[in-house]
mmCIF file of C-alpha atoms in Angstrom:
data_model
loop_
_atom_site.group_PDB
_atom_site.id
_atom_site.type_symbol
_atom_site.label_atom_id
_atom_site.label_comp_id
_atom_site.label_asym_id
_atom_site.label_seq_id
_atom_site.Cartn_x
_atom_site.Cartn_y
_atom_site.Cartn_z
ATOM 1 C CA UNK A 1383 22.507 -59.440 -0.301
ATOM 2 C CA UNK A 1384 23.527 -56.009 -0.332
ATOM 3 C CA UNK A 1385 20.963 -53.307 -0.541
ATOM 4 C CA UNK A 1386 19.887 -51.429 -3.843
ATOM 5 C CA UNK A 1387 18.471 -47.937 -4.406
ATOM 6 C CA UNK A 1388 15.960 -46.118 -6.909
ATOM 7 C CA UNK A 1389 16.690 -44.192 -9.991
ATOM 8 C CA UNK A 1390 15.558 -43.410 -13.095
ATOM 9 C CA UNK A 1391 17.048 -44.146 -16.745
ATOM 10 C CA UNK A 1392 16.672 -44.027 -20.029
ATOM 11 C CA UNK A 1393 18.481 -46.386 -22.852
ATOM 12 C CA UNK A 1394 16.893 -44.823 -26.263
ATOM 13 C CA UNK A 1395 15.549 -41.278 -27.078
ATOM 14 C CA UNK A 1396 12.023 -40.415 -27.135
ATOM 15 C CA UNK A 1397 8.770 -39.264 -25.483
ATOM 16 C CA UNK A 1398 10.294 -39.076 -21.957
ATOM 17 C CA UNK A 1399 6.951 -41.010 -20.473
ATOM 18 C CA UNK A 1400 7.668 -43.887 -22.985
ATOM 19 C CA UNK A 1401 11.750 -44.116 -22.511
ATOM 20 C CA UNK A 1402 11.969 -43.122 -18.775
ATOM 21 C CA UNK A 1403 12.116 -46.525 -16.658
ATOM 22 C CA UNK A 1404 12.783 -47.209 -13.037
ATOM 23 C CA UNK A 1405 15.176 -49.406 -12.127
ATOM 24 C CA UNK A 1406 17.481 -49.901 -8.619
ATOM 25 C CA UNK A 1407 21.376 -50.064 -8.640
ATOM 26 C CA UNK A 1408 23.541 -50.578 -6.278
ATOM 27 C CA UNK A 1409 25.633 -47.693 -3.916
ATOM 28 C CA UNK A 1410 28.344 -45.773 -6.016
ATOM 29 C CA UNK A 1411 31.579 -45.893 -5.123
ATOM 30 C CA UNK A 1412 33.158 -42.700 -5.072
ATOM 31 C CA UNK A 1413 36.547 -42.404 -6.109
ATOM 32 C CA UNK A 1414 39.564 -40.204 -4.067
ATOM 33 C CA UNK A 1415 38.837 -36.996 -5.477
ATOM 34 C CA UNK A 1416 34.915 -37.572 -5.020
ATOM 35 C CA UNK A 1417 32.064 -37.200 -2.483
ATOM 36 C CA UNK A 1418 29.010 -39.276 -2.344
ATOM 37 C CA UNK A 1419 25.498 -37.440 -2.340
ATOM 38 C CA UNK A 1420 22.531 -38.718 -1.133
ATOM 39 C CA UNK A 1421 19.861 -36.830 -2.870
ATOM 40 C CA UNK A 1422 16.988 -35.237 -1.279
ATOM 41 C CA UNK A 1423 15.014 -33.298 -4.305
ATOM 42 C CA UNK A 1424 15.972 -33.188 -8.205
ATOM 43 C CA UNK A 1425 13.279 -30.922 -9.801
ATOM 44 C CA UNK A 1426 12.389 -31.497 -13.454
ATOM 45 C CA UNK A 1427 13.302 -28.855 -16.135
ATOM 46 C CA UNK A 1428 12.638 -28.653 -19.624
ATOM 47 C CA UNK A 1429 16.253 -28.949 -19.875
ATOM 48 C CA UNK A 1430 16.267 -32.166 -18.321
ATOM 49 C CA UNK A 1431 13.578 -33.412 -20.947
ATOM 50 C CA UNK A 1432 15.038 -31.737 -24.229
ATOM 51 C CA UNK A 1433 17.999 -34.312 -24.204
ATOM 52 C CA UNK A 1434 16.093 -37.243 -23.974
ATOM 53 C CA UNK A 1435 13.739 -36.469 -26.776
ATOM 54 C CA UNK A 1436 17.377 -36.780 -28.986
ATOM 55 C CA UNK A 1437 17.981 -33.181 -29.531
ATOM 56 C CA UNK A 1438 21.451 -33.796 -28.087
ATOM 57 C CA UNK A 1439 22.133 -37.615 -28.944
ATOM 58 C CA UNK A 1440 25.616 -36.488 -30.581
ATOM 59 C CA UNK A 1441 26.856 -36.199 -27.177
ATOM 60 C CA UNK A 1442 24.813 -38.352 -24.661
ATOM 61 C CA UNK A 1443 26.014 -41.779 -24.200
ATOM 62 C CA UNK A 1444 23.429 -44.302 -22.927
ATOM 63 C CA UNK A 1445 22.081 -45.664 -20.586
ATOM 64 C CA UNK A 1446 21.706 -41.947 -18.700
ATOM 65 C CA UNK A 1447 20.698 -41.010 -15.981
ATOM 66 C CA UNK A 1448 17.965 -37.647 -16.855
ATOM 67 C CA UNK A 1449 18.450 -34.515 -13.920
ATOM 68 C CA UNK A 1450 20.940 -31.505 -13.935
ATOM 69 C CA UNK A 1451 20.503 -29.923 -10.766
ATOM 70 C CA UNK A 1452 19.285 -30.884 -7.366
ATOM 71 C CA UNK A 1453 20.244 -30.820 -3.492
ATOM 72 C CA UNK A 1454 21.398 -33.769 -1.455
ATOM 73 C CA UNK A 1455 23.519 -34.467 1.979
ATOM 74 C CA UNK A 1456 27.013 -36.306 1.731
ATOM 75 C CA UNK A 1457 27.066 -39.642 2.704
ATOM 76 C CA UNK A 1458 29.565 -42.033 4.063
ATOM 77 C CA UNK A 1459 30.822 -45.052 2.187
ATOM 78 C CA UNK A 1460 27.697 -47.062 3.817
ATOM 79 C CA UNK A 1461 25.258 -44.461 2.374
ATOM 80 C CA UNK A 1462 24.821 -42.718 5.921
ATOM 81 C CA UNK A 1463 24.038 -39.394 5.490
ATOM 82 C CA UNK A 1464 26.575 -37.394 7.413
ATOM 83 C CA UNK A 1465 24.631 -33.957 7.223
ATOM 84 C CA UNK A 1466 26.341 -31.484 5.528
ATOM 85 C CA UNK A 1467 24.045 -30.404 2.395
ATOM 86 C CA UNK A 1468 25.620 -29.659 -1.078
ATOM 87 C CA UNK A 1469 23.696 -29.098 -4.376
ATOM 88 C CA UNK A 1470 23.598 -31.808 -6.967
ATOM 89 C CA UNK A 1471 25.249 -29.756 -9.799
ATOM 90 C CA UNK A 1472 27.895 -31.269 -12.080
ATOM 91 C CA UNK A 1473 27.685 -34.610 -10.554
ATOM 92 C CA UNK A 1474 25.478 -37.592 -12.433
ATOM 93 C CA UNK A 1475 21.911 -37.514 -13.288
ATOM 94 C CA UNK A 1476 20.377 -36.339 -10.354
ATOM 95 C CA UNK A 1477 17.082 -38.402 -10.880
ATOM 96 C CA UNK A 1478 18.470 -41.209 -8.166
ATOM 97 C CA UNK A 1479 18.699 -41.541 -4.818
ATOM 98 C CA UNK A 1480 23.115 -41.364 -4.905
ATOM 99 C CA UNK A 1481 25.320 -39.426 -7.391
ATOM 100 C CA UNK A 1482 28.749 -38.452 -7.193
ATOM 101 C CA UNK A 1483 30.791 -35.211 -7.341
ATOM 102 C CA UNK A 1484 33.939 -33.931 -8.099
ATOM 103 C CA UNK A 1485 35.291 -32.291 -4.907
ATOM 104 C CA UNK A 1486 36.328 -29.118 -6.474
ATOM 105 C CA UNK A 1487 33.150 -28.206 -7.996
ATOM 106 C CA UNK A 1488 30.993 -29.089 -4.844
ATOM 107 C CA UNK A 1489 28.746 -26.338 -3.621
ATOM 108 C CA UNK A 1490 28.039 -26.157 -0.303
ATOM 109 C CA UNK A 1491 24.799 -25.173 1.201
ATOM 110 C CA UNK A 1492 24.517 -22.367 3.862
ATOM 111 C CA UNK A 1493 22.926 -23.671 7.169
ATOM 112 C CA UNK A 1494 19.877 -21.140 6.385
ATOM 113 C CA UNK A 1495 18.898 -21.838 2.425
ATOM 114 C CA UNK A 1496 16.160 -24.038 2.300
ATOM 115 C CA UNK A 1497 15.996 -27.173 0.306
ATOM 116 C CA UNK A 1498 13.815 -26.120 -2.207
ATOM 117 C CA UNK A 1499 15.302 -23.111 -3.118
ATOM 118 C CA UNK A 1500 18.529 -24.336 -3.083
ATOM 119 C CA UNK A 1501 18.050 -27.574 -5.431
ATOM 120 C CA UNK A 1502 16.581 -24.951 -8.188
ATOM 121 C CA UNK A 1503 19.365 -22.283 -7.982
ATOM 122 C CA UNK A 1504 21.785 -23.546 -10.419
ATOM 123 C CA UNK A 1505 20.186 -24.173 -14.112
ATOM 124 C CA UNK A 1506 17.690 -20.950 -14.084
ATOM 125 C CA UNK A 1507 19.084 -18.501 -11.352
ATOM 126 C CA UNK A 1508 22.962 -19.586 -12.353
ATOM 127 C CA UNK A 1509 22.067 -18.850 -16.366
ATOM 128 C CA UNK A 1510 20.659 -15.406 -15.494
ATOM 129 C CA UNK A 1511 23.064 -14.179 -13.357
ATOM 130 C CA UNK A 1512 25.750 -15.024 -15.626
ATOM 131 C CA UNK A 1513 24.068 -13.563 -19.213
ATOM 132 C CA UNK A 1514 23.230 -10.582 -17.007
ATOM 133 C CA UNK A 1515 26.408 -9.582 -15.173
ATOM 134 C CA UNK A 1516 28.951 -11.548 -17.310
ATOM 135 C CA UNK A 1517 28.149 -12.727 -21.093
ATOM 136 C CA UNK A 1518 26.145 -9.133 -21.693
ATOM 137 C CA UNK A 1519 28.030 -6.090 -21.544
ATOM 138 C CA UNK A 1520 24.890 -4.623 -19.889
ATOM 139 C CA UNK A 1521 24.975 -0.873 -17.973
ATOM 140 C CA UNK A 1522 22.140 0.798 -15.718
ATOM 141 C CA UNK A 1523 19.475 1.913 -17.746
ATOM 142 C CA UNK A 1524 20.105 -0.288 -20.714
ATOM 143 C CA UNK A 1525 17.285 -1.824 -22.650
ATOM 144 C CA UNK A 1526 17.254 -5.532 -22.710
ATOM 145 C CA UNK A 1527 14.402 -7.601 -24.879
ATOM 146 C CA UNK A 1528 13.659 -11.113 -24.002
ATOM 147 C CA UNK A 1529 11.201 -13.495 -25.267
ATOM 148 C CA UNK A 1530 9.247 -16.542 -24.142
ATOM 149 C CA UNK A 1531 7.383 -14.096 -21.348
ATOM 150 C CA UNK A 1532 5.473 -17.738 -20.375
ATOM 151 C CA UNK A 1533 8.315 -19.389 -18.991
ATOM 152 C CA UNK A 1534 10.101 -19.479 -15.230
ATOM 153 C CA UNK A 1535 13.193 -18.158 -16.116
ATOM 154 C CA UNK A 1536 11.420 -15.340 -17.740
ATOM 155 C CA UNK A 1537 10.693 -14.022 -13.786
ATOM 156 C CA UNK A 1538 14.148 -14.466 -12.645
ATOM 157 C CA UNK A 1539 15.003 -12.452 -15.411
ATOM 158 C CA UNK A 1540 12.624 -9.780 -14.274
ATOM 159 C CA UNK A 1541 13.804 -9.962 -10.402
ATOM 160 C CA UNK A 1542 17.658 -9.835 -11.448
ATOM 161 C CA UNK A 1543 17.998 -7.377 -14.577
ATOM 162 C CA UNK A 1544 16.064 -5.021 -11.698
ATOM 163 C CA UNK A 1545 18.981 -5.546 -9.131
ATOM 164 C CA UNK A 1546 21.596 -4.465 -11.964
ATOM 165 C CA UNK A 1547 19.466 -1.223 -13.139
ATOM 166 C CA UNK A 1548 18.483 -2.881 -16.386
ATOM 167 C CA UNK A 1549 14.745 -1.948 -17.635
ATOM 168 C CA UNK A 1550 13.874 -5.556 -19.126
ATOM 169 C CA UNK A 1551 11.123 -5.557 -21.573
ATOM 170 C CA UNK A 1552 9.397 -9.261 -21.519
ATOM 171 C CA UNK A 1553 7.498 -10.543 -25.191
ATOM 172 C CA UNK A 1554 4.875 -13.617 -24.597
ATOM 173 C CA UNK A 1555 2.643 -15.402 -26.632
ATOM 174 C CA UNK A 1556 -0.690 -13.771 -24.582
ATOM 175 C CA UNK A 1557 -1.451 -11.345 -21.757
ATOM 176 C CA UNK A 1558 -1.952 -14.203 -19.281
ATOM 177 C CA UNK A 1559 1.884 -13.595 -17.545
ATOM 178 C CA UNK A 1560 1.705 -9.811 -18.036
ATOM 179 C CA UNK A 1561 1.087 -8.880 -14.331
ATOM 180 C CA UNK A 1562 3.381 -11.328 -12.915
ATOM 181 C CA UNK A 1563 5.981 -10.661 -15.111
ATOM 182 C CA UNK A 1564 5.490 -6.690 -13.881
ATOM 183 C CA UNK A 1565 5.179 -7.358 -10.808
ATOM 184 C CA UNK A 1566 8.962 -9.695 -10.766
ATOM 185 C CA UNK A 1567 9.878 -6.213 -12.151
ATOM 186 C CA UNK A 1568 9.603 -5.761 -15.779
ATOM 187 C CA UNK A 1569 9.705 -2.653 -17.201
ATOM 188 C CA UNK A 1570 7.415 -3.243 -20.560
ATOM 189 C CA UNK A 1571 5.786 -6.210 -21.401
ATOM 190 C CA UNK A 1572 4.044 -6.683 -24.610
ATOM 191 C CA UNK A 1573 2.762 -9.759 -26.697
ATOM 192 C CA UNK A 1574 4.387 -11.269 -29.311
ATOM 193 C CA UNK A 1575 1.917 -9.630 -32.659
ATOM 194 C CA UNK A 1576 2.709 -6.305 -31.193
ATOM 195 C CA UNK A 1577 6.242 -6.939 -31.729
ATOM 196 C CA UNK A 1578 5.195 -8.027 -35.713
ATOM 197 C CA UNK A 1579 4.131 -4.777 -36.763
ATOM 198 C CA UNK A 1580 6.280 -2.196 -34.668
ATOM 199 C CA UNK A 1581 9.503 -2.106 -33.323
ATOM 200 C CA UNK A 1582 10.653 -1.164 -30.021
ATOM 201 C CA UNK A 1583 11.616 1.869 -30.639
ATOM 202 C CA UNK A 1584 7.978 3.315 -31.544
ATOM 203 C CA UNK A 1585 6.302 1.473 -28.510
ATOM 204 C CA UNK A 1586 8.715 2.520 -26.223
ATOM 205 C CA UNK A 1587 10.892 5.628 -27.343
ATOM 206 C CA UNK A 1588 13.929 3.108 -27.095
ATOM 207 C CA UNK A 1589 16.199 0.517 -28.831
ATOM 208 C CA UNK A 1590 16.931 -2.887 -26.917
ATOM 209 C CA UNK A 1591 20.849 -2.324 -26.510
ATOM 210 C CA UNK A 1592 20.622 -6.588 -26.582
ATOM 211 C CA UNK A 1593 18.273 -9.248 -26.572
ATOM 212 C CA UNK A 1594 17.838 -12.709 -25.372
ATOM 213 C CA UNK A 1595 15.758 -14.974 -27.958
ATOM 214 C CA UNK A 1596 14.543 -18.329 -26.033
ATOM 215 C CA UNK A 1597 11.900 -19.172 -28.453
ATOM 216 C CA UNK A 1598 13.834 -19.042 -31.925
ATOM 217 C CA UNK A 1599 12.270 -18.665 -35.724
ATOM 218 C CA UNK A 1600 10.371 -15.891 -36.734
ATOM 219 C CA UNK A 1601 10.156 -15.208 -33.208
ATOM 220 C CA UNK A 1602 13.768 -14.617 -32.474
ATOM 221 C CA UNK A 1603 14.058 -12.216 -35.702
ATOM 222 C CA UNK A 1604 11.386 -9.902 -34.341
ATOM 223 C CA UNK A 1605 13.221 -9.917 -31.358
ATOM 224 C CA UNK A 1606 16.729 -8.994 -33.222
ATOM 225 C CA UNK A 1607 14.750 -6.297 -35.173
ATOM 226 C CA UNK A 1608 14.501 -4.113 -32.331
ATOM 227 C CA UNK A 1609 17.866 -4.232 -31.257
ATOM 228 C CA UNK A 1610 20.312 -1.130 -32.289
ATOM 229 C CA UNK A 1611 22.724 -2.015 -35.045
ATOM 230 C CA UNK A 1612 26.364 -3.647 -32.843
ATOM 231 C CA UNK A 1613 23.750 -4.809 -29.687
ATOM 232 C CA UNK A 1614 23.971 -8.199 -29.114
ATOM 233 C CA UNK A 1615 21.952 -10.677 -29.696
ATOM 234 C CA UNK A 1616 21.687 -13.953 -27.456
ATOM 235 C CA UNK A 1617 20.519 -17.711 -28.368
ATOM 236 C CA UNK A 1618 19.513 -19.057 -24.952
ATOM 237 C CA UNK A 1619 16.960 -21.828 -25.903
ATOM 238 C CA UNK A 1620 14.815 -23.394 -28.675
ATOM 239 C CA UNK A 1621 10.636 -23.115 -27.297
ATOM 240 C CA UNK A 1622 9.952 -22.823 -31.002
ATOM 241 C CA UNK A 1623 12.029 -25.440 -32.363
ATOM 242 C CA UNK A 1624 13.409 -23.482 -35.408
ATOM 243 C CA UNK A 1625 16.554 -22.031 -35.443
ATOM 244 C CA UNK A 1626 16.647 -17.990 -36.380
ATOM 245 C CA UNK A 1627 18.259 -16.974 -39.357
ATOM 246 C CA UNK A 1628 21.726 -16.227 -37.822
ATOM 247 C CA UNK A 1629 23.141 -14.821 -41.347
ATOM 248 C CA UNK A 1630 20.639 -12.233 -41.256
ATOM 249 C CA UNK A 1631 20.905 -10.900 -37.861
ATOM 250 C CA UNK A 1632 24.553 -10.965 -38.125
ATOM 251 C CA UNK A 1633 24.714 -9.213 -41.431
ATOM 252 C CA UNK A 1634 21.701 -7.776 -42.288
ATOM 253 C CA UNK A 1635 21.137 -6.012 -39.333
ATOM 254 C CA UNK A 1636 24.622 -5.609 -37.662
ATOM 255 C CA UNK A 1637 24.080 -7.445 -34.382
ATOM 256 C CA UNK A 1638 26.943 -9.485 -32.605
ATOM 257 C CA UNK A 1639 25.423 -13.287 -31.851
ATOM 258 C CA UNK A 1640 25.862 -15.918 -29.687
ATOM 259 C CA UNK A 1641 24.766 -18.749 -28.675
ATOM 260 C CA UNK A 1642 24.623 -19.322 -24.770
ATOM 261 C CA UNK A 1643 25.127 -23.346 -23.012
ATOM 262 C CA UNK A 1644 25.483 -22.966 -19.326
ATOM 263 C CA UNK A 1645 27.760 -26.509 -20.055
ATOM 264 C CA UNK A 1646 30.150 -24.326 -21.613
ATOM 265 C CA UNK A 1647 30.250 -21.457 -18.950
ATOM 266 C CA UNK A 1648 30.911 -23.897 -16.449
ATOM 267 C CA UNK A 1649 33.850 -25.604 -18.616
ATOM 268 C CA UNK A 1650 35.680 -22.244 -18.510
ATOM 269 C CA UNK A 1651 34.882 -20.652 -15.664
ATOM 270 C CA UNK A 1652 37.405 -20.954 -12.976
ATOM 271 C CA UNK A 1653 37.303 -22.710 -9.600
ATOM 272 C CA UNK A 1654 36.800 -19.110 -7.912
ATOM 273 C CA UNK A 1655 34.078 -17.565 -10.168
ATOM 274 C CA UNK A 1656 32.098 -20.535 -10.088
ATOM 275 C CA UNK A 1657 31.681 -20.128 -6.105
ATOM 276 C CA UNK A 1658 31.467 -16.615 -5.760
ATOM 277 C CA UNK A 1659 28.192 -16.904 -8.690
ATOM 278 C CA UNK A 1660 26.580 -19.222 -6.455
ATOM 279 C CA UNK A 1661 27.644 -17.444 -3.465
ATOM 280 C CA UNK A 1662 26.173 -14.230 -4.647
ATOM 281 C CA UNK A 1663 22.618 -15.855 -5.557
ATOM 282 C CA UNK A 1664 22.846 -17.532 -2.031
ATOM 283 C CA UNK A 1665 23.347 -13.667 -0.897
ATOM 284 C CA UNK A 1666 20.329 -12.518 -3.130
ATOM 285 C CA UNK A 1667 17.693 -15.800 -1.626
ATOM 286 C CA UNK A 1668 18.914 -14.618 1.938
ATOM 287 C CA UNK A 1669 18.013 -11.053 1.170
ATOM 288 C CA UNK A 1670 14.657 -11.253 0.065
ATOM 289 C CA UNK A 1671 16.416 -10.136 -4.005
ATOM 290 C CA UNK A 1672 15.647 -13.469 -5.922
ATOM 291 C CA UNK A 1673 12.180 -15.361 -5.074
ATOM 292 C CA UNK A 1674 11.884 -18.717 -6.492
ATOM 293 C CA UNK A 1675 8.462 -20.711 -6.287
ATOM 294 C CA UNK A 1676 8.159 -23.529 -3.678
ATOM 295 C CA UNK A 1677 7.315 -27.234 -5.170
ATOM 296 C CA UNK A 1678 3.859 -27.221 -7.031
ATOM 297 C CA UNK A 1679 4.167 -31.168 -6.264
ATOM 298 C CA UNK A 1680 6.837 -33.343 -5.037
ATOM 299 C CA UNK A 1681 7.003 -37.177 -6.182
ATOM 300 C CA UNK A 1682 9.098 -40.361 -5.373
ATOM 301 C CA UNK A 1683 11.238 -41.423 -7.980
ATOM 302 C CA UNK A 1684 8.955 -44.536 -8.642
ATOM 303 C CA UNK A 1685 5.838 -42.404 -9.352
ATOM 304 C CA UNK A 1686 7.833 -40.538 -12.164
ATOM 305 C CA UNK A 1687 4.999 -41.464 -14.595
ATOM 306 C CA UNK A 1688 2.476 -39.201 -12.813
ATOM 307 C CA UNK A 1689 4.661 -36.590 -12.233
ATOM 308 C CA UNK A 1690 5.150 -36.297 -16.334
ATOM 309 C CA UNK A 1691 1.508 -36.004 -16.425
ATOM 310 C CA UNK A 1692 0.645 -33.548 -13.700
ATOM 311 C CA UNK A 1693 3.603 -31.172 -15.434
ATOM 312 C CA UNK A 1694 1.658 -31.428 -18.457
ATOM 313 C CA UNK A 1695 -1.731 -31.264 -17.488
ATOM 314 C CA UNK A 1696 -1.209 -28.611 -15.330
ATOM 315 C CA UNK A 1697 1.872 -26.614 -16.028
ATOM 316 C CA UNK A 1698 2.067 -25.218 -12.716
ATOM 317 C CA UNK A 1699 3.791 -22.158 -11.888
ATOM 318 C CA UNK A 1700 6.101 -23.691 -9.577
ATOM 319 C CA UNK A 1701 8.728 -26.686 -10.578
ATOM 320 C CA UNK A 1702 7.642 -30.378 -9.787
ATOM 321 C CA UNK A 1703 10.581 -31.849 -7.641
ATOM 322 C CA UNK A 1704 11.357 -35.558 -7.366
ATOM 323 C CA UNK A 1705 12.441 -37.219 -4.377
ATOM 324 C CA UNK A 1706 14.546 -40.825 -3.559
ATOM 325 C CA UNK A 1707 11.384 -42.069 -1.578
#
């Protein structure tokens, strides 16, 4: 009988602890162009949970398997692990113990990245770099306003708009994150009522030349309102679950919008600019630049029910990484 390995699935949309289930497949079979990844850690985003709520069902075909990112060693056509670590980006669901990927887009791991920092560098690290040195025409000195001051990507904000010269100014729901956030290197950092009655300009004696609204609604517009008429103004994720009123920002006070998917980046990116961008945050991690938090818990696949609870319970600082076994 041959053998069969863990992963997780889901075949309807819902409360991920209700829809997720466990179940054991047998060994993909890569095709020609392919490599077969055994995985060693897949760490849970919110990303990974938005689409199987059904924000996204117009484009998810089920079953699926949940996981975006990750960090695994190829394996033979037995499933032998032949030692050469990649990161689990682009291939299948990386909640399993065996996805595959397309051999152009594979992403090798240097020999002195360590696991956990390397299966968390693409969704997070990867969508900062890029808004920050590609989407944003951003120079030294610039102002740049971003919301959602709670959240993880909100520090690799801080540590990266530093490295290009960019003075970030952070808005959160409370003063909780204030001193991390300063410390990651934020230049302001102010809660979200402030925001309400004043704009930028009279707190800090400047406009935000762009903004980056992850939180959305009436949220987002205070953002937009303190961003000089032709900034920019970037949709990068939904914490409030209401959309911002687009016409208004776009017309009402001048800004040029967007709406960033990392999905789409990666469609049109080339072959070349997708290595260098993970070749340059492999550059930062070696230097010290870019910090990321070590596991605040790590979990086999077939305790993912506890692992849902301890991230919301807790909400640790740090990401909660699964693992085959």
């Amino acid at each position: 009988m041959l053998p069969t390995f863990p992963r997780l699935c889901f075949n309807r949309f819902g409360p991920p602890e209700q829809v997720i289930a466990l179940e054991h497949t047998a060994l993909p079979r890569p095709r020609s162009h392919q490599l077969l990844l055994q995985m060693r850690y897949a760490p849970i985003n919110p990303s990974d949970l938005i689409p199987i709520y059904g924000q996204y069902a117009h484009r998810i075909a089920l079953p699926q398997v949940p996981g975006y990112e990750g960090i695994g060693v190829v394996a033979d056509t037995r499933g032998q692990p032949t030692g050469r670590r990649a990161l689990a980006a682009l291939g299948d669901g990386s909640w399993q113990t065996f996805i595959t990927l397309d051999q152009d887009k594979v992403i090798w791991v240097p020999d002195d990245i360590d696991d956990a920092s390397a299966a968390q560098i693409y969704i997070n690290p990867l969508t900062c770099w890029v808004l920050l040195t590609q989407w944003l025409p951003l120079e030294t000195n610039d102002v740049l306003l971003i919301n959602g001051g709670g959240s993880a990507i909100s520090l690799l904000f801080c540590q990266l708009a530093t490295l290009r010269g960019i003075k970030l100014v952070v808005v959160g729901r409370n003063a909780s994150h204030r001193q991390a956030l300063l410390n990651a290197g934020a230049w302001r950092v102010f809660e979200e009522e402030l925001l309400q009655e004043y704009r930028l300009q009279q707190l800090t004696g400047h406009a935000a030349r762009a903004a980056i609204d992850c939180v959305g609604g009436e949220a987002g517009l205070n953002l937009a309102r303190s961003v000089s008429t032709n900034g920019d103004f970037v949709a990068l994720g939904l914490l409030g679950n209401q959309q911002v009123d687009w016409r208004h920002i776009a017309h009402q006070l001048g800004l040029r919008t967007s709406l960033f998917h990392l999905r789409k980046w990666n469609a049109e990116a080339t072959s070349a600019q997708w290595q260098a961008a993970f070749q340059q945050l492999f550059l930062l991690l070696r230097r010290g630049q870019l910090v990321l938090h070590p596991p605040a818990a790590i979990y086999p696949l077939r305790h993912y029910k506890l692992a849902l609870q301890y991230i919301a319970d807790s909400k640790p600082q740090g990401k909660v990484f699964f693992t085959p076994e």
